[in-house]
mmCIF file with all atom_site columns, C-alpha atoms in Angstrom:
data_model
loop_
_atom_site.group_PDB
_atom_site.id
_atom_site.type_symbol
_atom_site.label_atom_id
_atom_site.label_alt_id
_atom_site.label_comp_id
_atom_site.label_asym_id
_atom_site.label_entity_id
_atom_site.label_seq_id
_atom_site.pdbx_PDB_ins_code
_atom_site.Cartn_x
_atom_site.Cartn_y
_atom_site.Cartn_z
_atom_site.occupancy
_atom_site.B_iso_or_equiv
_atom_site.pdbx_formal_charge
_atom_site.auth_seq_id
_atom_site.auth_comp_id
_atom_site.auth_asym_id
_atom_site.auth_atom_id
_atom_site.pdbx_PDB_model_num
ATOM 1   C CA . UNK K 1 1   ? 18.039  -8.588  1.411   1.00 0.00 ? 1293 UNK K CA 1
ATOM 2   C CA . UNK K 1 2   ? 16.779  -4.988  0.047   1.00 0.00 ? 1294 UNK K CA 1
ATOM 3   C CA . UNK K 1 3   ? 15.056  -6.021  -2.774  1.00 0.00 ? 1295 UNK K CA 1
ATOM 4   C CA . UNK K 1 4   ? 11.821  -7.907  -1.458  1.00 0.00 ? 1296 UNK K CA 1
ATOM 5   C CA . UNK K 1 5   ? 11.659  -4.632  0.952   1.00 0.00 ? 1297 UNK K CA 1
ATOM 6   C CA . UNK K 1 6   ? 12.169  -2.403  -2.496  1.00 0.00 ? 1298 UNK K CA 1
ATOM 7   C CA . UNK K 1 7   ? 9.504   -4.807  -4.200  1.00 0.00 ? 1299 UNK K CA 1
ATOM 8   C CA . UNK K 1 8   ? 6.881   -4.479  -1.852  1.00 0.00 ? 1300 UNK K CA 1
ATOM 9   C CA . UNK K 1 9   ? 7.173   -0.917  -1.543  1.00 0.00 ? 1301 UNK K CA 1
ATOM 10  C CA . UNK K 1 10  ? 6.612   -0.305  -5.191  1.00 0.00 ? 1302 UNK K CA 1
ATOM 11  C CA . UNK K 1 11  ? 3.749   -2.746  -4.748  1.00 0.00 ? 1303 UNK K CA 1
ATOM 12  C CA . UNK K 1 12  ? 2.491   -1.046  -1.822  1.00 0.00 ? 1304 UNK K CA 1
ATOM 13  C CA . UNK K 1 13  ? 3.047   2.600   -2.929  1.00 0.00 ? 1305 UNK K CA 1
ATOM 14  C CA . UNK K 1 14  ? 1.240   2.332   -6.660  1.00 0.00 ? 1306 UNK K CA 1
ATOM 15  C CA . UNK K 1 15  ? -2.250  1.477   -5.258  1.00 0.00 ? 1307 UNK K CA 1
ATOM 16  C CA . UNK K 1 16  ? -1.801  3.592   -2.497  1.00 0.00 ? 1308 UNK K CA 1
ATOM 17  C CA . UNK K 1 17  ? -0.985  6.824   -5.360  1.00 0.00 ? 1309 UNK K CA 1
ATOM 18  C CA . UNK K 1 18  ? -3.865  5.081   -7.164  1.00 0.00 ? 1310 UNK K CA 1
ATOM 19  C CA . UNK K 1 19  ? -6.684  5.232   -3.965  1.00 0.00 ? 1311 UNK K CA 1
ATOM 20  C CA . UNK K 1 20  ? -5.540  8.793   -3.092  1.00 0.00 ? 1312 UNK K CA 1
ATOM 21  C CA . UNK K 1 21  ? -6.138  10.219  -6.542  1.00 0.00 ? 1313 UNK K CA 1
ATOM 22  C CA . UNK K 1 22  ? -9.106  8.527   -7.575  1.00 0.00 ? 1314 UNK K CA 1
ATOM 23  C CA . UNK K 1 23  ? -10.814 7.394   -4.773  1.00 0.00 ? 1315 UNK K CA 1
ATOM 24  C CA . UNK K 1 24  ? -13.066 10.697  -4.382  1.00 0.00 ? 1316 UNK K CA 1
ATOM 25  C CA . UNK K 1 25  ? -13.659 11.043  -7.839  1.00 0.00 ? 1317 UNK K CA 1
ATOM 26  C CA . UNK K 1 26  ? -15.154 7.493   -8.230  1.00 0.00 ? 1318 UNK K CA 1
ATOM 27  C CA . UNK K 1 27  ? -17.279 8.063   -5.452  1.00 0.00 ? 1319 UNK K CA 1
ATOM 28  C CA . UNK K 1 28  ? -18.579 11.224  -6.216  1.00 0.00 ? 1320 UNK K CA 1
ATOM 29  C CA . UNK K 1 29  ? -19.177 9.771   -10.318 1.00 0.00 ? 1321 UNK K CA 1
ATOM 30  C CA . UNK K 1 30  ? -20.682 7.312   -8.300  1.00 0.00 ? 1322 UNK K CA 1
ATOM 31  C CA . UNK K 1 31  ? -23.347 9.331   -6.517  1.00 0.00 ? 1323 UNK K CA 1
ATOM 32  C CA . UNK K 1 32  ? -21.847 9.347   -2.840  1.00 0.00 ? 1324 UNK K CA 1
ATOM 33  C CA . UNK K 1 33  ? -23.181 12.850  -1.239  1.00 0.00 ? 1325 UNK K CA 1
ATOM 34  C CA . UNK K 1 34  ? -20.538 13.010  0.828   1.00 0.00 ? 1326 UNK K CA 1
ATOM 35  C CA . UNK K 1 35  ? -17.547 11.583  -1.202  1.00 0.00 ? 1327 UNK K CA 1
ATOM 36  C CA . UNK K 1 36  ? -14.738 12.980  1.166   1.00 0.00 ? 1328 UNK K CA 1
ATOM 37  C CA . UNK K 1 37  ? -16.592 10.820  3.631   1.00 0.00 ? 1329 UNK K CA 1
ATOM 38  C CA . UNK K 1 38  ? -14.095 8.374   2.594   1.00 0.00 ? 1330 UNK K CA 1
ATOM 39  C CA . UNK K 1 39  ? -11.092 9.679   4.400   1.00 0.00 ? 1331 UNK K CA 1
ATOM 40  C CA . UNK K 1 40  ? -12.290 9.940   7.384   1.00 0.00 ? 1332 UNK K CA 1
ATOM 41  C CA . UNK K 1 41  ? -12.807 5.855   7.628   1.00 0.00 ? 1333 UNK K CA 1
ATOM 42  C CA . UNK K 1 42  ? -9.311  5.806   6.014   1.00 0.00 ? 1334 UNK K CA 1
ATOM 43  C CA . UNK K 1 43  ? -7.369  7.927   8.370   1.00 0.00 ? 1335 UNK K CA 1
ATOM 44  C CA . UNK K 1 44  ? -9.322  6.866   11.404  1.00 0.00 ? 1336 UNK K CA 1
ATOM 45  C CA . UNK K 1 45  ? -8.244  3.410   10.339  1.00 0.00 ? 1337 UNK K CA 1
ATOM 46  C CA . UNK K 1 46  ? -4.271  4.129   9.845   1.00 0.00 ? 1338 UNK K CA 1
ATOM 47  C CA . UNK K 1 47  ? -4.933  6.287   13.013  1.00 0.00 ? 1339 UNK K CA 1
ATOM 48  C CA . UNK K 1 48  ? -6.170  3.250   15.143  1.00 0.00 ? 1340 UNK K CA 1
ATOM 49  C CA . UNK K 1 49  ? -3.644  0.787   13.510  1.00 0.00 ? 1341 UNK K CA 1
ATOM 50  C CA . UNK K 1 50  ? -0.644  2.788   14.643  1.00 0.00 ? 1342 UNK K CA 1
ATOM 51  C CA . UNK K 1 51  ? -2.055  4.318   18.352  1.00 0.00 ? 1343 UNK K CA 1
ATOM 52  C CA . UNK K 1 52  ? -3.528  1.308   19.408  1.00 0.00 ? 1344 UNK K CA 1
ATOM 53  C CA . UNK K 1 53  ? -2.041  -1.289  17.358  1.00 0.00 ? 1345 UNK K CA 1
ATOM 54  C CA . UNK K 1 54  ? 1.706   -0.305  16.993  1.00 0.00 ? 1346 UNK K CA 1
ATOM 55  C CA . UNK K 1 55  ? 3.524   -3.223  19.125  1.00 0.00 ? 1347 UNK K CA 1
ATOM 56  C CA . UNK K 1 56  ? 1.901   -5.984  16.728  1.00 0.00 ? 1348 UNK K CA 1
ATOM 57  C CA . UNK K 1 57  ? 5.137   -5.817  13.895  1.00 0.00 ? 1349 UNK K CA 1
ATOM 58  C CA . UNK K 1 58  ? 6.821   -6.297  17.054  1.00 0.00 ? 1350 UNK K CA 1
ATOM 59  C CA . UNK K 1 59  ? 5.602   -9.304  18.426  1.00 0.00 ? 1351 UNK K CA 1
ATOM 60  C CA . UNK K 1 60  ? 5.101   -10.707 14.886  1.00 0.00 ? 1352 UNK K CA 1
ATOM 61  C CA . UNK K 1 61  ? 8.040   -9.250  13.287  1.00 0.00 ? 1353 UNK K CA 1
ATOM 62  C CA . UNK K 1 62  ? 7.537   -6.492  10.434  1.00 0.00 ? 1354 UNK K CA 1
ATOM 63  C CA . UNK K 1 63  ? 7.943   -9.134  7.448   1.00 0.00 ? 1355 UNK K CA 1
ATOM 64  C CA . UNK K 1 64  ? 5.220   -10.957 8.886   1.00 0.00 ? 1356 UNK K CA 1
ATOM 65  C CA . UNK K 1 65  ? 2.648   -8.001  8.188   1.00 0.00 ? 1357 UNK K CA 1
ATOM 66  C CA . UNK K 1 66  ? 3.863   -6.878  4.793   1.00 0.00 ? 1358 UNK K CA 1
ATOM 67  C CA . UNK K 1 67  ? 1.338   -9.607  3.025   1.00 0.00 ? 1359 UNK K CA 1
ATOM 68  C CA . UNK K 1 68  ? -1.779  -8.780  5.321   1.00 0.00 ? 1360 UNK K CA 1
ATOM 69  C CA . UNK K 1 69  ? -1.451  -5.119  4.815   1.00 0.00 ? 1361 UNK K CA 1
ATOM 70  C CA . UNK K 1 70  ? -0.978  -5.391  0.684   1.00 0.00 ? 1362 UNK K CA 1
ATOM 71  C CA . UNK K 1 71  ? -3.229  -7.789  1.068   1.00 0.00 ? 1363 UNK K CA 1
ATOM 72  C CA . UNK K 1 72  ? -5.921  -5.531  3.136   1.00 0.00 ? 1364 UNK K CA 1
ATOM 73  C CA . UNK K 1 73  ? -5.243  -2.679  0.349   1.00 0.00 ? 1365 UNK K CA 1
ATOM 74  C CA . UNK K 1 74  ? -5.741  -4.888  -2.488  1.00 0.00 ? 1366 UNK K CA 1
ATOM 75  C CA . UNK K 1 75  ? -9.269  -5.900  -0.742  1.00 0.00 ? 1367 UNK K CA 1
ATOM 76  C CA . UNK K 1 76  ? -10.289 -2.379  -0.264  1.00 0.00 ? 1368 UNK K CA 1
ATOM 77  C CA . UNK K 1 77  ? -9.520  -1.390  -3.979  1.00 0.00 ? 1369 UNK K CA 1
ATOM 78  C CA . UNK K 1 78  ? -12.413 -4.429  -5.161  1.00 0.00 ? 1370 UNK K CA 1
ATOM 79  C CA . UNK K 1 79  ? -14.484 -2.814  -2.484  1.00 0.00 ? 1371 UNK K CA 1
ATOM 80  C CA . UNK K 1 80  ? -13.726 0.398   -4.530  1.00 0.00 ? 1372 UNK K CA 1
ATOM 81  C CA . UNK K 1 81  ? -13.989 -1.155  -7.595  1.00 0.00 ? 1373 UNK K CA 1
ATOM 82  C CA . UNK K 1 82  ? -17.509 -1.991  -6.921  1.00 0.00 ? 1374 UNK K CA 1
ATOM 83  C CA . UNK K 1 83  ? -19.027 0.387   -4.574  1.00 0.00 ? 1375 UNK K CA 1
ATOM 84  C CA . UNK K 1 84  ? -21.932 1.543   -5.307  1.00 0.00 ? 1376 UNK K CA 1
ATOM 85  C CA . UNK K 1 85  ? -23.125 3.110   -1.774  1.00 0.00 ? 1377 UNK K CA 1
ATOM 86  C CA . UNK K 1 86  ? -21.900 4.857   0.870   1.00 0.00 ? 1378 UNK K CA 1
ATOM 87  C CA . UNK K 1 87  ? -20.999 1.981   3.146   1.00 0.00 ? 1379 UNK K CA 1
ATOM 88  C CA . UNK K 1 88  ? -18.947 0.462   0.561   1.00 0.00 ? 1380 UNK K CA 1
ATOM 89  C CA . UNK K 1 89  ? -16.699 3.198   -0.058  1.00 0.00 ? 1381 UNK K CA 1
ATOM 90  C CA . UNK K 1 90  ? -16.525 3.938   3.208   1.00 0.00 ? 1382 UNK K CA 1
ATOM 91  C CA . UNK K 1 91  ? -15.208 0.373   4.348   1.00 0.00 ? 1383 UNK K CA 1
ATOM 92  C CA . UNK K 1 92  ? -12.890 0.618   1.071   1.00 0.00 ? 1384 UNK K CA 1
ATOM 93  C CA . UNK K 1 93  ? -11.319 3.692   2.576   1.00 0.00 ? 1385 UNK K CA 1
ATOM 94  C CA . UNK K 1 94  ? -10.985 2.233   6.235   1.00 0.00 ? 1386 UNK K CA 1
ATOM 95  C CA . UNK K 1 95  ? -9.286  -1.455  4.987   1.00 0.00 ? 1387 UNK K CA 1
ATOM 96  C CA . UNK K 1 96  ? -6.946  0.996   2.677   1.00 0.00 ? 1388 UNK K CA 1
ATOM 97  C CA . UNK K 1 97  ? -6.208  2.665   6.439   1.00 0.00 ? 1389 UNK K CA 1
ATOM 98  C CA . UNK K 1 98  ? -5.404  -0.403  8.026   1.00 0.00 ? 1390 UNK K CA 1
ATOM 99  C CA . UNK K 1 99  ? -3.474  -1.519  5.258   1.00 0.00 ? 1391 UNK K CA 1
ATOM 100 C CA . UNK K 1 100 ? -1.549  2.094   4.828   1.00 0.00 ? 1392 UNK K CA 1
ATOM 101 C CA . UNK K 1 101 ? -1.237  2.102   8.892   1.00 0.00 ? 1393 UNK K CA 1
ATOM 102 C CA . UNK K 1 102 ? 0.571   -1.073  9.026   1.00 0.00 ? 1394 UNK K CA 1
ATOM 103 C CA . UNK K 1 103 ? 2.027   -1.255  5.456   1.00 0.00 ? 1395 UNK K CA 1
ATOM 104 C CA . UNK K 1 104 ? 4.185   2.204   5.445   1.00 0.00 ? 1396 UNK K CA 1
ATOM 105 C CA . UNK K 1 105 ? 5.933   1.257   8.629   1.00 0.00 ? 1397 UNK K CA 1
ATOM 106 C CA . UNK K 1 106 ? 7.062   -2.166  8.146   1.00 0.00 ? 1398 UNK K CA 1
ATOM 107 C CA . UNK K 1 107 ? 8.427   -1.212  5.100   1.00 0.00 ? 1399 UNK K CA 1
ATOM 108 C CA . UNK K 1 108 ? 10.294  1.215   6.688   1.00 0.00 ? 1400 UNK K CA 1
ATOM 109 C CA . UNK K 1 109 ? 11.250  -1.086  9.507   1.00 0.00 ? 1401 UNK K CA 1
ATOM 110 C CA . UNK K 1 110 ? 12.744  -3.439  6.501   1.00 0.00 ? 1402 UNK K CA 1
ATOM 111 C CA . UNK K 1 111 ? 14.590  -0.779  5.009   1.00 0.00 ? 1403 UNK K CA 1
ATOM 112 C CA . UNK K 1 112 ? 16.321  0.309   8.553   1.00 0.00 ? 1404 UNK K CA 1
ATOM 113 C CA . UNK K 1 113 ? 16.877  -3.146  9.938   1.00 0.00 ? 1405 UNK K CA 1
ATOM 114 C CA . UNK K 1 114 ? 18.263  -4.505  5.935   1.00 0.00 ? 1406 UNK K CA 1
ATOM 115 C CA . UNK K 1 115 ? 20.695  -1.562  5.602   1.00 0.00 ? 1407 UNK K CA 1
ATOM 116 C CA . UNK K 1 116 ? 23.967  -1.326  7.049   1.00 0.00 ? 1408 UNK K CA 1
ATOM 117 C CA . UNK K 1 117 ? 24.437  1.638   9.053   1.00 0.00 ? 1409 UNK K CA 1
ATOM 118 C CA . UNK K 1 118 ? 26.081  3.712   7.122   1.00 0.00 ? 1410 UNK K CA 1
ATOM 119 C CA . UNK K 1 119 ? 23.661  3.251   3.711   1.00 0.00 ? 1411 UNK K CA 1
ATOM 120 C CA . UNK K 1 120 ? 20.760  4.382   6.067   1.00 0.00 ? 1412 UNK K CA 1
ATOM 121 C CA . UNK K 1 121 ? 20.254  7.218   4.369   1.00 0.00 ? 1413 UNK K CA 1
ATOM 122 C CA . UNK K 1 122 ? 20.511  6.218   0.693   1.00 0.00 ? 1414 UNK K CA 1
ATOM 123 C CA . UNK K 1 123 ? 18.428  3.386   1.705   1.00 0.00 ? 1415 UNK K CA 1
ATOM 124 C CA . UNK K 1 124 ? 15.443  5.449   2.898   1.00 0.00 ? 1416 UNK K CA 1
ATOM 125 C CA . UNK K 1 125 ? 16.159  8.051   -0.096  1.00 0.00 ? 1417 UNK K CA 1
ATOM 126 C CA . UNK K 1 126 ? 15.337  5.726   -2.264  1.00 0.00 ? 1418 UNK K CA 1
ATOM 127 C CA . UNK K 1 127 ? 12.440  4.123   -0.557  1.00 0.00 ? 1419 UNK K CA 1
ATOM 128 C CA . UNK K 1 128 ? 10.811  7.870   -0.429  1.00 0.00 ? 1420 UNK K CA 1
ATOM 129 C CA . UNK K 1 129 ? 11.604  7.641   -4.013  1.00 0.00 ? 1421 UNK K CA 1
ATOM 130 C CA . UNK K 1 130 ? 9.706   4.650   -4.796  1.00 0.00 ? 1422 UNK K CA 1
ATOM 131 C CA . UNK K 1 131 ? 6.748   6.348   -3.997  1.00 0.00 ? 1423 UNK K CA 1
ATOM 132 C CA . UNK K 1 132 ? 7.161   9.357   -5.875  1.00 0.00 ? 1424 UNK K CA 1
ATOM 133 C CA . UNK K 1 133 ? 8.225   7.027   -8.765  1.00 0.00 ? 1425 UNK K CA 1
ATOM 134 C CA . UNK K 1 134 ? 5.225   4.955   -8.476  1.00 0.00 ? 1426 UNK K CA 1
ATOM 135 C CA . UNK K 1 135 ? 2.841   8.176   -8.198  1.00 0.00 ? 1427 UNK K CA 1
ATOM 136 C CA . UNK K 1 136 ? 4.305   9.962   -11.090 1.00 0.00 ? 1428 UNK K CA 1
ATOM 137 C CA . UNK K 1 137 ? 3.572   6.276   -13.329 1.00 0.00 ? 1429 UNK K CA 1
ATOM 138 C CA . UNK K 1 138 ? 0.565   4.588   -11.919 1.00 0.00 ? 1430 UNK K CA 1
ATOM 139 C CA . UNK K 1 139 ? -1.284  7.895   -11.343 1.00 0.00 ? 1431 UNK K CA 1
ATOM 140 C CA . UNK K 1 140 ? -1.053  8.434   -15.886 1.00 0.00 ? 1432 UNK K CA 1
ATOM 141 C CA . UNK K 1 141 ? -1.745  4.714   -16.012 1.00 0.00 ? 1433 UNK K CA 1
ATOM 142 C CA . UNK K 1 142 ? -4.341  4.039   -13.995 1.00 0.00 ? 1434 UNK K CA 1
ATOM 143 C CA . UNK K 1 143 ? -6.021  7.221   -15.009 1.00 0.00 ? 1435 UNK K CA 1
ATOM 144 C CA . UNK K 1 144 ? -6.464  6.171   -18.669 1.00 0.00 ? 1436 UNK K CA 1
ATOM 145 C CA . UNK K 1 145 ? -7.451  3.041   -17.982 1.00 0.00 ? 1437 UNK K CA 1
ATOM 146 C CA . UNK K 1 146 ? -10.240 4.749   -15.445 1.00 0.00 ? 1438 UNK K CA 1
ATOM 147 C CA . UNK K 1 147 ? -10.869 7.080   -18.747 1.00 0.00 ? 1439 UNK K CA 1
ATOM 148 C CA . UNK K 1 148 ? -10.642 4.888   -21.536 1.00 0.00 ? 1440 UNK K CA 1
ATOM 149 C CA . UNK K 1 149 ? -12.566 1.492   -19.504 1.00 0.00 ? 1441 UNK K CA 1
ATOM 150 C CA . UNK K 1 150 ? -13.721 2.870   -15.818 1.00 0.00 ? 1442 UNK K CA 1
ATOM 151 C CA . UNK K 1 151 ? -12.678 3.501   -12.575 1.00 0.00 ? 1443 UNK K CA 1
ATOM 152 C CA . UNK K 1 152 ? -14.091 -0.522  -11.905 1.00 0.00 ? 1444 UNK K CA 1
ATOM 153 C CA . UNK K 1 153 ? -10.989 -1.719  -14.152 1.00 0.00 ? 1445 UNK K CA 1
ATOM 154 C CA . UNK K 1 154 ? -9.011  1.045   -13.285 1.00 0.00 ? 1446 UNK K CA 1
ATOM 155 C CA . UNK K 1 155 ? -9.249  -0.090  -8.996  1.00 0.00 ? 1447 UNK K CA 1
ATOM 156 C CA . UNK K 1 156 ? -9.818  -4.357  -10.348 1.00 0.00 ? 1448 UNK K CA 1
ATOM 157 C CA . UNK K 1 157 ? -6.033  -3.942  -12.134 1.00 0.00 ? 1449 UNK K CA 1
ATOM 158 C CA . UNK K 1 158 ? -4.952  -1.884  -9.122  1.00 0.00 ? 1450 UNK K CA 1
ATOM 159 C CA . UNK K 1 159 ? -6.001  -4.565  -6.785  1.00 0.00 ? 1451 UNK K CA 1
ATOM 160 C CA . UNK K 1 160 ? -4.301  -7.530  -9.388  1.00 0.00 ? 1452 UNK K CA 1
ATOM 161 C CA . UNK K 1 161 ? -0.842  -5.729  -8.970  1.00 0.00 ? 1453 UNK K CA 1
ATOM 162 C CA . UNK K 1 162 ? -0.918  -6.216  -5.563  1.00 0.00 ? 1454 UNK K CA 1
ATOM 163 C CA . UNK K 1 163 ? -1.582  -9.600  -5.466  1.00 0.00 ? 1455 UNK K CA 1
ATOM 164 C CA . UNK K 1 164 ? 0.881   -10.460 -8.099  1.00 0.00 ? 1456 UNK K CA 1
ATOM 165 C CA . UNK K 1 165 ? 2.987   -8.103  -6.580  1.00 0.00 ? 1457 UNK K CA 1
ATOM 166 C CA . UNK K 1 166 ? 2.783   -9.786  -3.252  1.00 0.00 ? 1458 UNK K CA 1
ATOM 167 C CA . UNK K 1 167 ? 3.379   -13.425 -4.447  1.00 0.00 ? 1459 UNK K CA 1
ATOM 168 C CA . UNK K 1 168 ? 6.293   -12.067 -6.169  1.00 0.00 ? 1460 UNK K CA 1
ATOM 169 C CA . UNK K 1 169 ? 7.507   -10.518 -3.293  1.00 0.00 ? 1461 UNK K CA 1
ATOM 170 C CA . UNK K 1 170 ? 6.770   -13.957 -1.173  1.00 0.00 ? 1462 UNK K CA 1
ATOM 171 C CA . UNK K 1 171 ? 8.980   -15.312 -3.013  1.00 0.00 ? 1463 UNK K CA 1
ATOM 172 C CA . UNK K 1 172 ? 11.654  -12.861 -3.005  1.00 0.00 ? 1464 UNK K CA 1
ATOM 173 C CA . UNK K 1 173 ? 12.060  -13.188 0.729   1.00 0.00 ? 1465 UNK K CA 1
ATOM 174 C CA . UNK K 1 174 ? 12.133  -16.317 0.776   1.00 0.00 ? 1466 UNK K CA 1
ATOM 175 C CA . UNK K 1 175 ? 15.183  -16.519 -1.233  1.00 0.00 ? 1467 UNK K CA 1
ATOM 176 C CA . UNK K 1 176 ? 16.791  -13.594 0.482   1.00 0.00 ? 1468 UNK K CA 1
ATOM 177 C CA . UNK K 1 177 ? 16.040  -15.534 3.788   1.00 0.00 ? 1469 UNK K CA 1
ATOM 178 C CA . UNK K 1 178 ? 15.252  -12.111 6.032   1.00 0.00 ? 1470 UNK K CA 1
ATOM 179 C CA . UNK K 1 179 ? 19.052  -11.886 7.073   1.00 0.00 ? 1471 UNK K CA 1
ATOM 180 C CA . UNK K 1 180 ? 19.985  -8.781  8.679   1.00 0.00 ? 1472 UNK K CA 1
ATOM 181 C CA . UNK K 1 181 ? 21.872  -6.540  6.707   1.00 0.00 ? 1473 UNK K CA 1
ATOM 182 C CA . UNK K 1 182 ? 25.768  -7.435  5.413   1.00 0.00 ? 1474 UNK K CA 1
ATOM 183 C CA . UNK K 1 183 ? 27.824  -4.667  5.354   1.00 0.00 ? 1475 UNK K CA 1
ATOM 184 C CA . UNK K 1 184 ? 28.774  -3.994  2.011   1.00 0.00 ? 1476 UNK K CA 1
#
């Protein structure tokens, strides 16, 4: 039952390592005045998600929401791919908000709820891990490939890894069939 949860973290976490360290420096290659401009719609977007939006995993259920906010990060990386003004980048930066806002805690709902009690805290080491582990490999990758093609490729690729993450991860929990966690 932990590995779609583990999955989609790694899927989540790479293009999320991949917008924060690139993100500015596109737009600002790109021309955009303001480039940290870009945040703002991002955080005010994970801001609104989780203030005024925080009882939707609950009604839904968590697994329900992992798709929609990959799915809503991918999107925003093609907006980043190709933005070219300050509008784009600026709704690339607040659909990777609503897809960080949602996407971190259901994933961390997943972990909680899939773990037995008392491998809690393994559980959620290794999820923090996952995104360190991601960082410290997509950040190298996706940075050549921004250096040695541009940051169009570099965002496009970004954007294909969550997509193929996510049907990969679809079918993952399907197989695992969401139980609740079995004591090992």
């Amino acid at each position: 039952a932990l590995l779609p949860g583990g999955l989609a973290t790694a899927v989540f976490s790479g293009p999320v390592a991949v917008f924060l360290s690139f993100a500015t420096v596109a737009a600002e290659q790109r021309g955009m005045a303001n480039a940290g401009a870009v945040w703002l719609t991002y955080v005010g977007g994970a801001a609104f998600v989780r203030l005024f939006g925080g009882r939707l995993p609950d009604r839904l259920g968590p697994s329900n929401l992992v798709a929609p906010s990959i799915a809503a990060y991918a999107l925003g990386m093609l907006i980043l791919a190709r933005a070219e003004a300050p509008p784009a980048f600026l709704l690339a930066g607040l659909l990777g908000g609503l897809g960080h806002g949602y996407g971190f805690p259901v994933l961390v709902s997943q972990v909680v709820t899939r773990t037995p009690e008392r491998l809690r805290g393994t559980a959620m080491a290794v999820f923090t891990g996952l995104f360190d582990l991601t960082a410290l490999t997509f950040n190298p990758s996706f940075g050549l490939v921004a250096a040695w093609i541009d940051f169009e490729a570099a965002f496009t690729v970004a954007a294909g890894t969550c997509v193929l993450g996510l049907a990969v991860w679809a079918l993952l929990e399907h197989r695992s069939g969401a139980s609740p966690p079995v004591d090992c």
